Amino acid sequence: MKKSLLYSAFALLMLAACGPTLKVTSDVNKQASFAGYKTFALYNPAGQKSPISELNRDRINNGVIAAMVAKGYTQSDTTSADLLVNPITIAKQGQNVTANTDYYGYGGFYRPYYWGGGMGMGSSNTTFSVDKYIDGSLIIDVIDREKRSLLWQGVGNSQIDGPIKDPDTKIPAAVTKIMASFPAKM
C-alpha cells in the first residue's frame, strides 16, 4: 500500500516523463466562439485535494498559466475572469498480466537434442507475470465563468512506473502538449 501511495504522489510527475507515450486527447464545444474571451483564472472547485505534491501542483499551474498567456490570454482573478481553467490530476493503480507458455511436444517429443515421434506425448508449462503500474491523468477544463459551461477539455494520460528526473522541465512540457489544441485568442 505504501508503494502505491508513493507512486500516486509521483503520478502526474511521471505523466510528464513519458514524453512520446503521453496520450493526449481534447474536446471542444463547437458552438463556443473564443473571440470574446480575453482573461482567465486558475480555478479549483474541489479545493487543494490532489494525489500529487504541492510542488508538482505549482508546476502544473505555472505550465497552464504559461500556455494561456502564450495563446494571448491575460491572467485575472476568479471573480472577473472570462475563463476559469481547472487542472485535475487522477492516479489509479492498474496491472498487466502476461502468460508465457513453453511447449514441449510440438509434433512429438522435443528436448534440446532430441526430436521424437508421436502426438501429444510432450508437456507444456505456462508461467504468469503481473506488472503493477499507476495510470496517471491530467485533465484541463476550460470553463466560461459567467455561464458555468465547459468550453474545452484536454486530457493527458500515461502509464507510470517510477519517478522522473527534471520535473521543472517535464511537467510544463506535458501541460504544453495537452493544451496545444486549445484555441488561441482571436
Coordinates of C-alpha atoms in Angstrom, one line a residue:
M1 CA 0.0 0.0 0.0
K2 CA 2.9 2.4 0.9
K3 CA 4.4 1.8 -2.6
S4 CA 1.1 2.6 -4.2
L5 CA 0.8 5.8 -2.3
L6 CA 4.4 6.7 -3.2
Y7 CA 3.6 6.1 -6.9
S8 CA 0.4 8.2 -6.6
A9 CA 2.5 11.1 -5.3
F10 CA 4.6 10.9 -8.4
A11 CA 1.7 10.2 -10.7
L12 CA 1.5 13.4 -12.6
L13 CA 5.2 13.9 -12.4
M14 CA 5.6 10.6 -14.3
L15 CA 2.9 11.6 -16.8
A16 CA 5.3 14.3 -18.0
A17 CA 8.2 12.0 -18.1
C18 CA 6.7 9.6 -20.6
G19 CA 7.2 12.1 -23.4
P20 CA 6.1 10.3 -26.6
T21 CA 4.0 7.8 -24.7
L22 CA 1.8 10.6 -23.3
K23 CA -1.6 10.1 -24.9
V24 CA -3.4 13.4 -25.5
T25 CA -7.0 13.9 -26.4
S26 CA -9.2 17.0 -26.4
D27 CA -12.8 18.1 -27.0
V28 CA -14.3 21.5 -27.7
N29 CA -17.8 22.9 -27.6
K30 CA -18.3 23.6 -31.4
Q31 CA -20.8 26.4 -30.6
A32 CA -18.2 28.4 -28.5
S33 CA -16.6 31.4 -30.0
F34 CA -13.3 32.1 -28.3
A35 CA -13.1 35.6 -29.8
G36 CA -14.9 37.3 -26.9
Y37 CA -12.7 35.8 -24.2
K38 CA -9.7 37.8 -23.0
T39 CA -8.9 36.8 -19.4
F40 CA -8.5 33.6 -17.4
A41 CA -8.0 32.5 -13.9
L42 CA -6.9 29.2 -12.3
Y43 CA -9.9 27.6 -10.6
N44 CA -10.0 24.6 -8.3
P45 CA -13.6 23.9 -7.0
A46 CA -12.5 20.8 -5.2
G47 CA -10.0 22.7 -3.1
Q48 CA -6.4 21.7 -2.7
K49 CA -7.0 17.9 -2.6
S50 CA -4.7 16.2 -5.0
P51 CA -2.8 13.0 -5.3
I52 CA 0.4 15.0 -6.1
S53 CA 2.7 17.2 -4.0
E54 CA 2.3 21.0 -3.7
L55 CA 5.5 21.5 -5.7
N56 CA 4.1 19.5 -8.7
R57 CA 0.7 21.2 -8.4
D58 CA 2.6 24.5 -8.7
R59 CA 4.5 23.2 -11.7
I60 CA 1.2 22.3 -13.4
N61 CA -0.4 25.7 -12.5
N62 CA 2.6 27.6 -13.9
G63 CA 2.5 25.5 -17.0
V64 CA -1.2 26.3 -17.5
I65 CA -0.5 30.0 -17.0
A66 CA 2.3 30.0 -19.5
A67 CA 0.2 28.1 -22.1
M68 CA -2.7 30.5 -21.7
V69 CA -0.5 33.6 -21.9
A70 CA 1.2 32.2 -25.0
K71 CA -2.2 31.9 -26.6
G72 CA -2.9 35.6 -25.9
Y73 CA -5.0 35.5 -22.7
T74 CA -4.3 37.7 -19.7
Q75 CA -4.4 36.3 -16.1
S76 CA -7.0 37.7 -13.8
D77 CA -8.8 36.8 -10.6
T78 CA -11.7 34.2 -10.4
T79 CA -14.4 36.8 -9.8
S80 CA -13.7 38.8 -13.1
A81 CA -12.0 36.4 -15.5
D82 CA -13.8 35.4 -18.7
L83 CA -12.4 31.8 -18.5
L84 CA -11.8 29.5 -15.5
V85 CA -9.1 26.9 -16.0
N86 CA -9.3 23.8 -13.8
P87 CA -6.3 21.4 -13.9
I88 CA -7.3 18.0 -12.3
T89 CA -4.9 15.1 -11.6
I90 CA -6.0 11.5 -11.2
A91 CA -3.9 8.5 -10.3
K92 CA -5.2 4.9 -10.1
Q93 CA -3.4 1.6 -9.9
G94 CA -3.5 -0.8 -12.8
Q95 CA -1.9 -4.1 -13.7
N96 CA -0.8 -6.0 -16.7
V97 CA -0.9 -9.8 -16.7
T98 CA 1.1 -11.8 -19.3
A99 CA 1.3 -15.5 -19.9
N100 CA 4.2 -17.4 -21.4
T101 CA 3.9 -21.0 -22.4
D102 CA 6.8 -23.2 -23.1
Y103 CA 5.7 -26.2 -25.3
Y104 CA 7.5 -29.5 -25.3
G105 CA 6.0 -31.9 -27.7
Y106 CA 5.2 -29.8 -30.8
G107 CA 5.0 -32.6 -33.3
G108 CA 6.3 -35.1 -30.8
F109 CA 8.9 -35.0 -28.0
Y110 CA 11.2 -32.0 -28.1
R111 CA 14.2 -31.8 -25.9
P112 CA 17.3 -29.7 -26.7
Y113 CA 18.9 -32.5 -28.7
Y114 CA 16.1 -34.9 -29.5
W115 CA 13.1 -35.0 -31.8
G116 CA 10.8 -37.9 -31.2
G117 CA 7.6 -39.0 -32.9
G118 CA 4.1 -39.2 -31.6
M119 CA 1.4 -36.6 -31.0
G120 CA 0.5 -35.4 -27.5
M121 CA 3.5 -37.0 -25.9
G122 CA 5.0 -33.7 -24.8
S123 CA 4.3 -31.4 -21.9
S124 CA 3.8 -27.6 -21.5
N125 CA 4.5 -25.2 -18.8
T126 CA 2.7 -21.8 -18.5
T127 CA 4.0 -19.0 -16.3
F128 CA 2.2 -15.8 -15.5
S129 CA 3.7 -12.4 -14.6
V130 CA 1.8 -9.5 -13.1
D131 CA 3.2 -5.9 -13.5
K132 CA 1.7 -3.2 -11.5
Y133 CA 1.7 0.4 -12.6
I134 CA 0.0 3.7 -11.9
D135 CA -2.4 5.1 -14.6
G136 CA -1.9 8.9 -14.3
S137 CA -4.1 11.5 -16.0
L138 CA -4.0 15.3 -16.1
I139 CA -7.3 16.8 -17.2
I140 CA -7.5 20.5 -18.0
D141 CA -11.0 22.0 -18.1
V142 CA -11.6 25.5 -19.5
I143 CA -15.0 26.9 -18.4
D144 CA -17.0 30.0 -19.3
R145 CA -17.1 31.7 -15.9
E146 CA -20.4 33.5 -16.4
K147 CA -22.4 30.6 -17.9
R148 CA -20.5 27.9 -15.9
S149 CA -20.3 25.8 -19.1
L150 CA -17.4 23.6 -20.2
L151 CA -15.9 25.1 -23.4
W152 CA -12.8 22.9 -23.9
Q153 CA -11.2 19.9 -22.2
G154 CA -7.7 18.4 -22.7
V155 CA -6.6 15.1 -21.3
G156 CA -3.1 13.7 -21.0
N157 CA -2.8 10.0 -19.9
S158 CA 0.2 7.7 -19.3
Q159 CA 1.2 4.6 -17.5
I160 CA 3.7 5.4 -14.8
D161 CA 6.3 3.1 -13.5
G162 CA 8.6 5.3 -11.3
P163 CA 9.8 8.8 -10.5
I164 CA 11.5 11.0 -13.1
K165 CA 14.3 13.5 -13.3
D166 CA 13.9 17.2 -14.0
P167 CA 10.2 17.8 -13.2
D168 CA 10.7 21.5 -13.7
T169 CA 11.1 20.8 -17.4
K170 CA 9.0 17.7 -17.9
I171 CA 5.7 18.8 -16.3
P172 CA 5.4 22.2 -18.2
A173 CA 6.2 20.2 -21.4
A174 CA 3.3 17.8 -20.7
V175 CA 1.0 20.7 -20.0
T176 CA 2.0 22.4 -23.2
K177 CA 1.4 19.2 -25.2
I178 CA -2.1 18.8 -23.6
M179 CA -3.0 22.4 -24.3
A180 CA -1.7 22.5 -27.9
S181 CA -5.2 22.2 -29.4
F182 CA -6.7 24.9 -27.1
P183 CA -7.9 27.8 -29.3
A184 CA -5.7 30.9 -29.3
K185 CA -7.3 34.3 -28.6
M186 CA -8.8 35.7 -31.8

